[in-house]
PDB file of C-alpha atoms in Angstrom:
ATOM      1  CA  MET P   1       0.000   0.000   0.000  1.00 51.00           C
ATOM      2  CA  ILE P   2       1.294   3.419  -0.937  1.00 61.00           C
ATOM      3  CA  ASN P   3       1.763   5.888   1.914  1.00 55.00           C
ATOM      4  CA  ILE P   4       0.658   9.154   0.285  1.00 57.00           C
ATOM      5  CA  GLU P   5       0.083  11.249   3.380  1.00 63.00           C
ATOM      6  CA  LEU P   6       3.386  11.063   5.233  1.00 73.00           C
ATOM      7  CA  ALA P   7       5.998  11.250   2.479  1.00 95.00           C
ATOM      8  CA  ARG P   8       9.362  12.377   3.785  1.00 98.00           C
ATOM      9  CA  ARG P   9      11.544  14.817   1.887  1.00 98.00           C
ATOM     10  CA  PRO P  10      15.208  13.821   1.538  1.00 98.00           C
ATOM     11  CA  VAL P  11      17.609  16.462   2.769  1.00 98.00           C
ATOM     12  CA  SER P  12      18.788  19.094   0.298  1.00 98.00           C
ATOM     13  CA  LEU P  13      22.192  18.661  -1.280  1.00 98.00           C
ATOM     14  CA  ARG P  14      25.155  20.795  -0.252  1.00 98.00           C
ATOM     15  CA  ALA P  15      28.491  21.377  -1.911  1.00 98.00           C
ATOM     16  CA  GLY P  16      30.653  18.268  -1.708  1.00 98.00           C
ATOM     17  CA  ASP P  17      27.752  15.832  -1.319  1.00 98.00           C
ATOM     18  CA  LYS P  18      28.017  12.617  -3.306  1.00 98.00           C
ATOM     19  CA  ILE P  19      25.635  11.653  -6.103  1.00 99.00           C
ATOM     20  CA  ALA P  20      25.772   7.935  -6.902  1.00 99.00           C
ATOM     21  CA  ILE P  21      25.211   7.074 -10.565  1.00 98.00           C
ATOM     22  CA  CYS P  22      23.560   3.681 -10.916  1.00 98.00           C
ATOM     23  CA  SER P  23      22.124   1.748 -13.857  1.00 98.00           C
ATOM     24  CA  PRO P  24      19.348  -0.387 -12.343  1.00 98.00           C
ATOM     25  CA  ALA P  25      17.908  -1.275 -15.747  1.00 98.00           C
ATOM     26  CA  GLY P  26      19.417  -0.900 -19.238  1.00 98.00           C
ATOM     27  CA  ARG P  27      23.036  -0.464 -20.247  1.00 98.00           C
ATOM     28  CA  ILE P  28      24.295   2.985 -21.221  1.00 98.00           C
ATOM     29  CA  ALA P  29      27.046   4.395 -23.405  1.00 98.00           C
ATOM     30  CA  PRO P  30      29.902   5.326 -21.032  1.00 98.00           C
ATOM     31  CA  GLU P  31      30.553   8.671 -22.744  1.00 98.00           C
ATOM     32  CA  LYS P  32      27.082   9.900 -21.767  1.00 98.00           C
ATOM     33  CA  VAL P  33      27.805   9.183 -18.118  1.00 98.00           C
ATOM     34  CA  GLU P  34      31.235  10.810 -18.359  1.00 98.00           C
ATOM     35  CA  LYS P  35      29.719  14.034 -19.716  1.00 98.00           C
ATOM     36  CA  ALA P  36      26.969  14.018 -17.077  1.00 98.00           C
ATOM     37  CA  VAL P  37      29.614  13.528 -14.371  1.00 98.00           C
ATOM     38  CA  ALA P  38      31.395  16.665 -15.553  1.00 98.00           C
ATOM     39  CA  VAL P  39      28.175  18.711 -15.325  1.00 98.00           C
ATOM     40  CA  LEU P  40      27.407  17.463 -11.808  1.00 98.00           C
ATOM     41  CA  ARG P  41      30.960  18.190 -10.704  1.00 98.00           C
ATOM     42  CA  GLU P  42      30.621  21.744 -12.003  1.00 98.00           C
ATOM     43  CA  GLN P  43      27.640  22.110  -9.652  1.00 98.00           C
ATOM     44  CA  GLY P  44      29.903  21.399  -6.692  1.00 98.00           C
ATOM     45  CA  TRP P  45      28.812  17.826  -6.069  1.00 98.00           C
ATOM     46  CA  GLU P  46      30.900  14.661  -6.103  1.00 98.00           C
ATOM     47  CA  PRO P  47      29.484  12.186  -8.634  1.00 98.00           C
ATOM     48  CA  VAL P  48      30.392   8.561  -7.996  1.00 98.00           C
ATOM     49  CA  VAL P  49      29.934   6.064 -10.826  1.00 98.00           C
ATOM     50  CA  MET P  50      28.986   2.784  -9.187  1.00 98.00           C
ATOM     51  CA  PRO P  51      30.954  -0.367 -10.120  1.00 98.00           C
ATOM     52  CA  HIS P  52      28.398  -1.862 -12.522  1.00 98.00           C
ATOM     53  CA  ALA P  53      26.836   1.337 -13.866  1.00 98.00           C
ATOM     54  CA  LEU P  54      28.764   1.098 -17.139  1.00 98.00           C
ATOM     55  CA  GLY P  55      28.533  -2.673 -17.464  1.00 98.00           C
ATOM     56  CA  GLU P  56      26.827  -4.855 -20.038  1.00 98.00           C
ATOM     57  CA  HIS P  57      24.801  -8.012 -19.456  1.00 98.00           C
ATOM     58  CA  GLY P  58      22.556  -8.570 -22.471  1.00 98.00           C
ATOM     59  CA  THR P  59      20.439  -5.421 -22.680  1.00 98.00           C
ATOM     60  CA  PHE P  60      21.020  -4.752 -18.984  1.00 98.00           C
ATOM     61  CA  SER P  61      23.910  -2.960 -17.296  1.00 98.00           C
ATOM     62  CA  GLY P  62      24.621  -6.034 -15.218  1.00 98.00           C
ATOM     63  CA  SER P  63      23.054  -9.101 -13.703  1.00 98.00           C
ATOM     64  CA  ALA P  64      20.222  -8.544 -11.252  1.00 98.00           C
ATOM     65  CA  ALA P  65      22.676  -9.224  -8.412  1.00 98.00           C
ATOM     66  CA  GLU P  66      25.144  -6.652  -9.765  1.00 98.00           C
ATOM     67  CA  ARG P  67      22.499  -3.968 -10.258  1.00 98.00           C
ATOM     68  CA  LEU P  68      21.184  -4.608  -6.759  1.00 98.00           C
ATOM     69  CA  SER P  69      24.724  -4.439  -5.356  1.00 98.00           C
ATOM     70  CA  ASP P  70      25.179  -0.918  -6.720  1.00 98.00           C
ATOM     71  CA  LEU P  71      21.897   0.302  -5.263  1.00 98.00           C
ATOM     72  CA  ARG P  72      22.592  -1.382  -1.929  1.00 98.00           C
ATOM     73  CA  ALA P  73      25.952   0.370  -1.672  1.00 98.00           C
ATOM     74  CA  ALA P  74      24.483   3.727  -2.715  1.00 98.00           C
ATOM     75  CA  PHE P  75      21.653   3.590  -0.188  1.00 98.00           C
ATOM     76  CA  ALA P  76      24.056   2.476   2.559  1.00 98.00           C
ATOM     77  CA  ASP P  77      26.614   5.259   2.053  1.00 98.00           C
ATOM     78  CA  PRO P  78      25.739   8.195   4.365  1.00 98.00           C
ATOM     79  CA  GLU P  79      27.755  10.570   2.151  1.00 98.00           C
ATOM     80  CA  VAL P  80      25.545   9.793  -0.854  1.00 98.00           C
ATOM     81  CA  ARG P  81      22.602  12.212  -0.834  1.00 98.00           C
ATOM     82  CA  ALA P  82      21.139  11.415  -4.263  1.00 99.00           C
ATOM     83  CA  ILE P  83      20.997   8.445  -6.618  1.00 99.00           C
ATOM     84  CA  LEU P  84      20.919   9.341 -10.304  1.00 98.00           C
ATOM     85  CA  CYS P  85      19.769   6.516 -12.543  1.00 98.00           C
ATOM     86  CA  SER P  86      21.826   6.699 -15.721  1.00 98.00           C
ATOM     87  CA  ARG P  87      18.949   5.621 -17.988  1.00 98.00           C
ATOM     88  CA  GLY P  88      15.733   3.607 -18.114  1.00 97.00           C
ATOM     89  CA  GLY P  89      15.197   0.627 -20.357  1.00 96.00           C
ATOM     90  CA  TYR P  90      13.824  -2.460 -18.616  1.00 97.00           C
ATOM     91  CA  GLY P  91      14.934  -4.287 -15.515  1.00 98.00           C
ATOM     92  CA  VAL P  92      14.039  -2.463 -12.289  1.00 98.00           C
ATOM     93  CA  VAL P  93      11.263  -4.954 -11.601  1.00 98.00           C
ATOM     94  CA  HIS P  94      13.886  -7.703 -11.191  1.00 98.00           C
ATOM     95  CA  ILE P  95      15.278  -6.124  -8.027  1.00 98.00           C
ATOM     96  CA  MET P  96      12.333  -4.255  -6.479  1.00 98.00           C
ATOM     97  CA  LYS P  97      11.625  -6.678  -3.633  1.00 98.00           C
ATOM     98  CA  ASP P  98      15.294  -6.815  -2.710  1.00 98.00           C
ATOM     99  CA  VAL P  99      15.612  -3.015  -2.740  1.00 98.00           C
ATOM    100  CA  ASP P 100      12.415  -2.785  -0.692  1.00 98.00           C
ATOM    101  CA  ALA P 101      14.024  -5.046   1.915  1.00 98.00           C
ATOM    102  CA  LEU P 102      17.062  -2.769   2.357  1.00 98.00           C
ATOM    103  CA  PRO P 103      16.733  -1.083   5.781  1.00 98.00           C
ATOM    104  CA  THR P 104      18.813   1.895   4.645  1.00 98.00           C
ATOM    105  CA  VAL P 105      16.199   3.025   2.087  1.00 98.00           C
ATOM    106  CA  ALA P 106      13.820   4.232   4.793  1.00 98.00           C
ATOM    107  CA  ALA P 107      16.419   4.886   7.484  1.00 98.00           C
ATOM    108  CA  ASP P 108      18.275   7.506   5.453  1.00 98.00           C
ATOM    109  CA  PRO P 109      16.091   8.873   2.621  1.00 98.00           C
ATOM    110  CA  LYS P 110      17.986   9.971  -0.490  1.00 98.00           C
ATOM    111  CA  TRP P 111      16.775  11.606  -3.672  1.00 98.00           C
ATOM    112  CA  VAL P 112      16.201   9.030  -6.417  1.00 99.00           C
ATOM    113  CA  ILE P 113      16.246  10.568  -9.904  1.00 99.00           C
ATOM    114  CA  GLY P 114      15.080   9.158 -13.241  1.00 98.00           C
ATOM    115  CA  PHE P 115      12.087   8.337 -15.423  1.00 98.00           C
ATOM    116  CA  SER P 116      10.774   5.739 -17.891  1.00 98.00           C
ATOM    117  CA  ASP P 117      11.429   2.286 -16.344  1.00 98.00           C
ATOM    118  CA  ILE P 118      12.669   4.112 -13.236  1.00 98.00           C
ATOM    119  CA  SER P 119       8.961   4.776 -12.595  1.00 98.00           C
ATOM    120  CA  ALA P 120       9.029   1.410 -10.830  1.00 98.00           C
ATOM    121  CA  LEU P 121      11.710   2.672  -8.445  1.00 98.00           C
ATOM    122  CA  HIS P 122       9.675   5.830  -7.799  1.00 98.00           C
ATOM    123  CA  ALA P 123       6.719   3.604  -6.960  1.00 98.00           C
ATOM    124  CA  LEU P 124       8.900   1.772  -4.444  1.00 98.00           C
ATOM    125  CA  MET P 125       9.967   5.061  -2.868  1.00 98.00           C
ATOM    126  CA  SER P 126       6.319   6.127  -2.628  1.00 98.00           C
ATOM    127  CA  HIS P 127       5.578   2.779  -0.985  1.00 97.00           C
ATOM    128  CA  LYS P 128       8.250   3.719   1.559  1.00 97.00           C
ATOM    129  CA  GLY P 129       6.706   7.161   2.046  1.00 97.00           C
ATOM    130  CA  ILE P 130       9.667   9.046   0.543  1.00 98.00           C
ATOM    131  CA  GLU P 131       9.662  11.753  -2.118  1.00 98.00           C
ATOM    132  CA  SER P 132      11.657  11.172  -5.312  1.00 98.00           C
ATOM    133  CA  ILE P 133      12.289  13.036  -8.566  1.00 99.00           C
ATOM    134  CA  HIS P 134      10.829  12.021 -11.930  1.00 99.00           C
ATOM    135  CA  ALA P 135      13.367  13.660 -14.245  1.00 98.00           C
ATOM    136  CA  SER P 136      15.730  13.202 -17.152  1.00 96.00           C
ATOM    137  CA  MET P 137      18.915  11.232 -16.699  1.00 98.00           C
ATOM    138  CA  ALA P 138      22.510  11.205 -17.947  1.00 98.00           C
ATOM    139  CA  ALA P 139      21.713  11.724 -21.643  1.00 97.00           C
ATOM    140  CA  HIS P 140      19.995  15.008 -20.798  1.00 98.00           C
ATOM    141  CA  ILE P 141      22.089  16.190 -17.868  1.00 98.00           C
ATOM    142  CA  LEU P 142      25.075  16.283 -20.221  1.00 98.00           C
ATOM    143  CA  GLU P 143      23.337  19.266 -21.889  1.00 98.00           C
ATOM    144  CA  GLY P 144      24.607  21.358 -18.983  1.00 98.00           C
ATOM    145  CA  ALA P 145      23.286  23.631 -16.254  1.00 97.00           C
ATOM    146  CA  ASP P 146      21.990  26.236 -18.707  1.00 97.00           C
ATOM    147  CA  ASN P 147      19.300  23.824 -19.853  1.00 98.00           C
ATOM    148  CA  GLU P 148      16.062  24.859 -18.128  1.00 98.00           C
ATOM    149  CA  ASP P 149      15.077  21.335 -17.083  1.00 98.00           C
ATOM    150  CA  ASN P 150      18.524  20.627 -15.651  1.00 98.00           C
ATOM    151  CA  ALA P 151      18.423  23.953 -13.810  1.00 98.00           C
ATOM    152  CA  ALA P 152      15.042  23.014 -12.329  1.00 98.00           C
ATOM    153  CA  LEU P 153      16.351  19.590 -11.275  1.00 98.00           C
ATOM    154  CA  PHE P 154      19.424  21.098  -9.612  1.00 98.00           C
ATOM    155  CA  GLY P 155      17.163  23.588  -7.849  1.00 98.00           C
ATOM    156  CA  ILE P 156      15.012  20.792  -6.441  1.00 98.00           C
ATOM    157  CA  LEU P 157      18.125  18.998  -5.190  1.00 98.00           C
ATOM    158  CA  ARG P 158      19.125  22.207  -3.392  1.00 98.00           C
ATOM    159  CA  GLY P 159      15.726  22.525  -1.711  1.00 98.00           C
ATOM    160  CA  GLU P 160      13.575  24.506  -4.136  1.00 98.00           C
ATOM    161  CA  ARG P 161       9.947  23.625  -4.873  1.00 98.00           C
ATOM    162  CA  PRO P 162       9.124  24.405  -8.503  1.00 98.00           C
ATOM    163  CA  ALA P 163       6.068  25.972 -10.107  1.00 98.00           C
ATOM    164  CA  TYR P 164       5.486  25.282 -13.790  1.00 98.00           C
ATOM    165  CA  THR P 165       3.235  26.784 -16.429  1.00 98.00           C
ATOM    166  CA  PHE P 166       2.547  25.233 -19.814  1.00 97.00           C
ATOM    167  CA  ALA P 167       0.192  25.840 -22.695  1.00 97.00           C
ATOM    168  CA  GLY P 168      -3.254  24.304 -22.613  1.00 95.00           C
ATOM    169  CA  THR P 169      -5.018  22.478 -25.453  1.00 97.00           C
ATOM    170  CA  ALA P 170      -8.552  22.142 -26.755  1.00 96.00           C
ATOM    171  CA  ASP P 171      -8.807  18.752 -25.028  1.00 96.00           C
ATOM    172  CA  ASP P 172      -8.162  20.180 -21.545  1.00 98.00           C
ATOM    173  CA  ARG P 173     -10.862  20.105 -18.878  1.00 98.00           C
ATOM    174  CA  PRO P 174     -10.587  23.268 -16.742  1.00 98.00           C
ATOM    175  CA  GLY P 175     -10.589  23.159 -12.972  1.00 98.00           C
ATOM    176  CA  MET P 176      -8.334  23.109  -9.923  1.00 98.00           C
ATOM    177  CA  ALA P 177      -7.152  20.169  -7.843  1.00 98.00           C
ATOM    178  CA  GLU P 178      -4.916  19.743  -4.809  1.00 98.00           C
ATOM    179  CA  GLY P 179      -3.372  16.462  -3.788  1.00 97.00           C
ATOM    180  CA  ILE P 180      -0.368  14.163  -3.849  1.00 98.00           C
ATOM    181  CA  LEU P 181       1.372  13.936  -7.227  1.00 98.00           C
ATOM    182  CA  LEU P 182       2.117  10.396  -8.381  1.00 98.00           C
ATOM    183  CA  GLY P 183       2.688   8.828 -11.765  1.00 98.00           C
ATOM    184  CA  GLY P 184       5.196   8.113 -14.497  1.00 98.00           C
ATOM    185  CA  ASN P 185       5.390   5.709 -17.397  1.00 98.00           C
ATOM    186  CA  LEU P 186       1.901   4.246 -17.703  1.00 98.00           C
ATOM    187  CA  ALA P 187       2.883   0.814 -19.029  1.00 98.00           C
ATOM    188  CA  VAL P 188       5.366   0.363 -16.161  1.00 98.00           C
ATOM    189  CA  LEU P 189       2.833   1.513 -13.554  1.00 98.00           C
ATOM    190  CA  ALA P 190       0.133  -0.751 -14.983  1.00 98.00           C
ATOM    191  CA  GLU P 191       2.364  -3.758 -14.361  1.00 97.00           C
ATOM    192  CA  LEU P 192       2.436  -2.809 -10.669  1.00 98.00           C
ATOM    193  CA  ILE P 193      -1.354  -2.747 -10.204  1.00 97.00           C
ATOM    194  CA  SER P 194      -2.431  -4.977  -7.291  1.00 96.00           C
ATOM    195  CA  THR P 195       1.133  -5.158  -5.975  1.00 97.00           C
ATOM    196  CA  PRO P 196       2.436  -3.284  -2.916  1.00 96.00           C
ATOM    197  CA  TYR P 197       3.846  -0.709  -5.355  1.00 98.00           C
ATOM    198  CA  ASP P 198       0.562   0.245  -7.028  1.00 98.00           C
ATOM    199  CA  ILE P 199       0.580   4.054  -7.055  1.00 97.00           C
ATOM    200  CA  ILE P 200      -2.395   4.618  -9.365  1.00 96.00           C
ATOM    201  CA  SER P 201      -4.522   5.551  -6.398  1.00 93.00           C
ATOM    202  CA  PRO P 202      -7.756   7.440  -5.730  1.00 95.00           C
ATOM    203  CA  ASP P 203      -7.529  10.987  -4.373  1.00 95.00           C
ATOM    204  CA  THR P 204      -4.220  11.736  -6.095  1.00 97.00           C
ATOM    205  CA  VAL P 205      -3.123  13.944  -8.964  1.00 98.00           C
ATOM    206  CA  LEU P 206      -1.882  11.416 -11.518  1.00 98.00           C
ATOM    207  CA  PHE P 207       0.572  12.171 -14.319  1.00 98.00           C
ATOM    208  CA  ILE P 208       1.151   9.759 -17.193  1.00 98.00           C
ATOM    209  CA  GLU P 209       3.427   9.409 -20.239  1.00 98.00           C
ATOM    210  CA  ASP P 210       4.639   6.614 -22.504  1.00 98.00           C
ATOM    211  CA  ILE P 211       6.597   5.720 -25.614  1.00 98.00           C
ATOM    212  CA  ALA P 212       5.952   3.287 -28.480  1.00 98.00           C
ATOM    213  CA  GLU P 213       2.752   1.877 -26.971  1.00 98.00           C
ATOM    214  CA  PRO P 214      -0.218   1.327 -29.331  1.00 98.00           C
ATOM    215  CA  VAL P 215      -3.298   3.427 -28.658  1.00 98.00           C
ATOM    216  CA  TYR P 216      -5.379   0.354 -27.860  1.00 98.00           C
ATOM    217  CA  LYS P 217      -2.939  -0.791 -25.169  1.00 98.00           C
ATOM    218  CA  ILE P 218      -3.130   2.549 -23.373  1.00 98.00           C
ATOM    219  CA  GLU P 219      -6.920   2.439 -23.724  1.00 98.00           C
ATOM    220  CA  ARG P 220      -6.906  -1.053 -22.206  1.00 98.00           C
ATOM    221  CA  ILE P 221      -5.050   0.233 -19.149  1.00 98.00           C
ATOM    222  CA  LEU P 222      -7.455   3.153 -18.752  1.00 98.00           C
ATOM    223  CA  TYR P 223     -10.442   0.834 -18.967  1.00 98.00           C
ATOM    224  CA  GLN P 224      -8.901  -1.391 -16.317  1.00 97.00           C
ATOM    225  CA  LEU P 225      -8.735   1.699 -14.107  1.00 98.00           C
ATOM    226  CA  ARG P 226     -12.302   2.646 -15.023  1.00 97.00           C
ATOM    227  CA  LEU P 227     -13.628  -0.798 -14.114  1.00 97.00           C
ATOM    228  CA  SER P 228     -11.709  -0.846 -10.833  1.00 97.00           C
ATOM    229  CA  GLY P 229     -13.183   2.533  -9.866  1.00 97.00           C
ATOM    230  CA  VAL P 230      -9.782   4.186  -9.503  1.00 97.00           C
ATOM    231  CA  LEU P 231      -9.907   6.396 -12.583  1.00 98.00           C
ATOM    232  CA  GLY P 232     -13.079   8.194 -11.569  1.00 97.00           C
ATOM    233  CA  ARG P 233     -11.713   8.969  -8.112  1.00 97.00           C
ATOM    234  CA  LEU P 234      -8.606  10.876  -9.175  1.00 98.00           C
ATOM    235  CA  ARG P 235      -8.342  14.502  -8.106  1.00 98.00           C
ATOM    236  CA  GLY P 236      -6.664  15.516 -11.327  1.00 98.00           C
ATOM    237  CA  LEU P 237      -4.900  14.115 -14.388  1.00 98.00           C
ATOM    238  CA  VAL P 238      -1.808  15.464 -16.131  1.00 98.00           C
ATOM    239  CA  VAL P 239      -1.273  13.913 -19.563  1.00 98.00           C
ATOM    240  CA  GLY P 240       2.335  14.082 -20.657  1.00 98.00           C
ATOM    241  CA  GLN P 241       3.831  13.077 -23.990  1.00 98.00           C
ATOM    242  CA  PHE P 242       2.858   9.834 -25.721  1.00 98.00           C
ATOM    243  CA  THR P 243       5.446   9.419 -28.448  1.00 98.00           C
ATOM    244  CA  ASP P 244       6.394   7.006 -31.239  1.00 98.00           C
ATOM    245  CA  TYR P 245       3.009   5.338 -31.644  1.00 97.00           C
ATOM    246  CA  LYS P 246       1.257   4.469 -34.911  1.00 93.00           C
ATOM    247  CA  PRO P 247      -2.138   5.822 -36.032  1.00 93.00           C
ATOM    248  CA  ASP P 248      -5.158   3.792 -34.967  1.00 96.00           C
ATOM    249  CA  GLU P 249      -8.195   3.759 -37.263  1.00 96.00           C
ATOM    250  CA  ASN P 250     -10.471   3.333 -34.237  1.00 97.00           C
ATOM    251  CA  HIS P 251      -9.162   6.569 -32.732  1.00 96.00           C
ATOM    252  CA  PRO P 252      -8.835   9.290 -35.404  1.00 95.00           C
ATOM    253  CA  GLY P 253      -8.142  11.795 -32.622  1.00 95.00           C
ATOM    254  CA  GLY P 254      -4.916   9.976 -31.767  1.00 97.00           C
ATOM    255  CA  MET P 255      -3.744   9.100 -28.265  1.00 98.00           C
ATOM    256  CA  GLU P 256      -4.899  12.379 -26.748  1.00 97.00           C
ATOM    257  CA  GLY P 257      -8.369  12.029 -28.251  1.00 98.00           C
ATOM    258  CA  MET P 258      -8.670   8.505 -26.876  1.00 98.00           C
ATOM    259  CA  ILE P 259      -7.613   9.632 -23.391  1.00 98.00           C
ATOM    260  CA  ARG P 260     -10.037  12.568 -23.539  1.00 98.00           C
ATOM    261  CA  ASP P 261     -12.891  10.193 -24.342  1.00 98.00           C
ATOM    262  CA  ALA P 262     -11.819   7.683 -21.673  1.00 98.00           C
ATOM    263  CA  VAL P 263     -12.111  10.299 -18.907  1.00 98.00           C
ATOM    264  CA  ALA P 264     -15.105  12.194 -20.335  1.00 98.00           C
ATOM    265  CA  ASP P 265     -17.492  10.802 -17.700  1.00 97.00           C
ATOM    266  CA  TYR P 266     -15.591  12.370 -14.810  1.00 98.00           C
ATOM    267  CA  ASP P 267     -15.301  15.920 -13.547  1.00 97.00           C
ATOM    268  CA  PHE P 268     -11.699  16.250 -12.348  1.00 98.00           C
ATOM    269  CA  PRO P 269      -9.414  18.701 -14.181  1.00 98.00           C
ATOM    270  CA  VAL P 270      -7.338  17.278 -17.026  1.00 98.00           C
ATOM    271  CA  ALA P 271      -4.259  18.973 -18.514  1.00 98.00           C
ATOM    272  CA  PHE P 272      -2.985  17.638 -21.837  1.00 98.00           C
ATOM    273  CA  ASN P 273       0.337  18.115 -23.604  1.00 97.00           C
ATOM    274  CA  ALA P 274       2.375  18.613 -20.432  1.00 98.00           C
ATOM    275  CA  PRO P 275       6.154  18.601 -21.079  1.00 98.00           C
ATOM    276  CA  ILE P 276       6.734  15.246 -19.402  1.00 98.00           C
ATOM    277  CA  GLY P 277       8.092  12.062 -20.927  1.00 98.00           C
ATOM    278  CA  HIS P 278      10.438  10.798 -23.624  1.00 98.00           C
ATOM    279  CA  VAL P 279      11.024  14.246 -25.096  1.00 98.00           C
ATOM    280  CA  PHE P 280      13.837  16.789 -24.851  1.00 97.00           C
ATOM    281  CA  HIS P 281      11.797  19.191 -22.688  1.00 98.00           C
ATOM    282  CA  ASN P 282      10.997  16.934 -19.732  1.00 98.00           C
ATOM    283  CA  ILE P 283      10.269  18.930 -16.582  1.00 98.00           C
ATOM    284  CA  PRO P 284      11.399  17.393 -13.270  1.00 98.00           C
ATOM    285  CA  LEU P 285       8.527  16.444 -10.966  1.00 99.00           C
ATOM    286  CA  ILE P 286       8.620  15.592  -7.264  1.00 98.00           C
ATOM    287  CA  GLU P 287       6.759  12.327  -6.763  1.00 98.00           C
ATOM    288  CA  SER P 288       4.724  11.962  -3.541  1.00 98.00           C
ATOM    289  CA  ALA P 289       4.733  15.756  -3.031  1.00 98.00           C
ATOM    290  CA  ARG P 290       1.669  17.944  -2.514  1.00 98.00           C
ATOM    291  CA  VAL P 291       0.721  19.989  -5.557  1.00 98.00           C
ATOM    292  CA  THR P 292      -1.921  22.320  -6.888  1.00 98.00           C
ATOM    293  CA  LEU P 293      -2.990  21.706 -10.476  1.00 98.00           C
ATOM    294  CA  LYS P 294      -4.746  24.562 -12.248  1.00 98.00           C
ATOM    295  CA  VAL P 295      -6.206  23.942 -15.684  1.00 98.00           C
ATOM    296  CA  ASN P 296      -7.193  27.318 -17.044  1.00 96.00           C
ATOM    297  CA  ALA P 297      -9.933  27.834 -19.629  1.00 91.00           C
ATOM    298  CA  GLU P 298      -7.762  30.627 -21.079  1.00 91.00           C
ATOM    299  CA  GLY P 299      -5.135  28.112 -22.156  1.00 92.00           C
ATOM    300  CA  VAL P 300      -2.384  28.463 -19.527  1.00 96.00           C
ATOM    301  CA  ASN P 301      -2.051  25.590 -17.072  1.00 98.00           C
ATOM    302  CA  SER P 302       0.067  25.413 -13.934  1.00 98.00           C
ATOM    303  CA  LEU P 303       1.459  22.791 -11.590  1.00 98.00           C
ATOM    304  CA  ILE P 304       2.648  24.215  -8.275  1.00 98.00           C
ATOM    305  CA  PHE P 305       4.544  22.245  -5.628  1.00 98.00           C
ATOM    306  CA  TRP P 306       3.797  23.081  -1.990  1.00 97.00           C
ATOM    307  CA  ARG P 307       6.686  24.216   0.160  1.00 91.00           C
TER     308      ARG P 307
END
């Protein structure tokens, strides 16, 4: 069961704090990590590339035991104040129960950073009642501190609570909602339904995104949530970017049109086209944090994190 009321905020990072770079899922090109390390070092932090972060084991960075070993060491090191996942891919689910069993995860909360398959790790942190950061990883951090999303991420790590505005669309449903923000990659989260890490919960503000999933598969997930009663009990919905999918003759309005129709029976506010997901402009979001979502009929939406 997800603890959405008592989420703890990891301590803010200071100069000299360590950031452990782990690869709990797919393998990554070492040069991307090297460039990201240089950016983090320029910020005054001490990035530490964990022993198996640059490894290769099939499509994974290492065996399940090796990937777990890196996370275990990162969570156990009191000098490590954040864990940056180098990339997504697939594989976090292999080690979730073992990470959940680590006493250091709850004893000394650290910022966990990443998105895509890392949504499973965010769900675990929410299960533990700890905030985490849904944000871009090494391949984007290497763009440098002048990049607005990187600047926002670094601000969160230093203790800031962001407020975002983004353009509305014709599919939006105006309104205002307050609640706990949870979400991530929808296909990954759907696989966690009815497990202890199920974060698609009533009375939350849910954000969703995905890549290369057919329209009908996303519709299937939404109908599962409709039939379970969860979808209609959300406080708000933020629809991020659904990319790299093929047209579907049953849904001429595309993915967004299908989602609009799937939630048409409800009255919570819905914001489409949020800059979240497998796109260059991917705003960092604090999972398990309290937010206010404002969907404005005039076409300017906002997502504000409580201090």
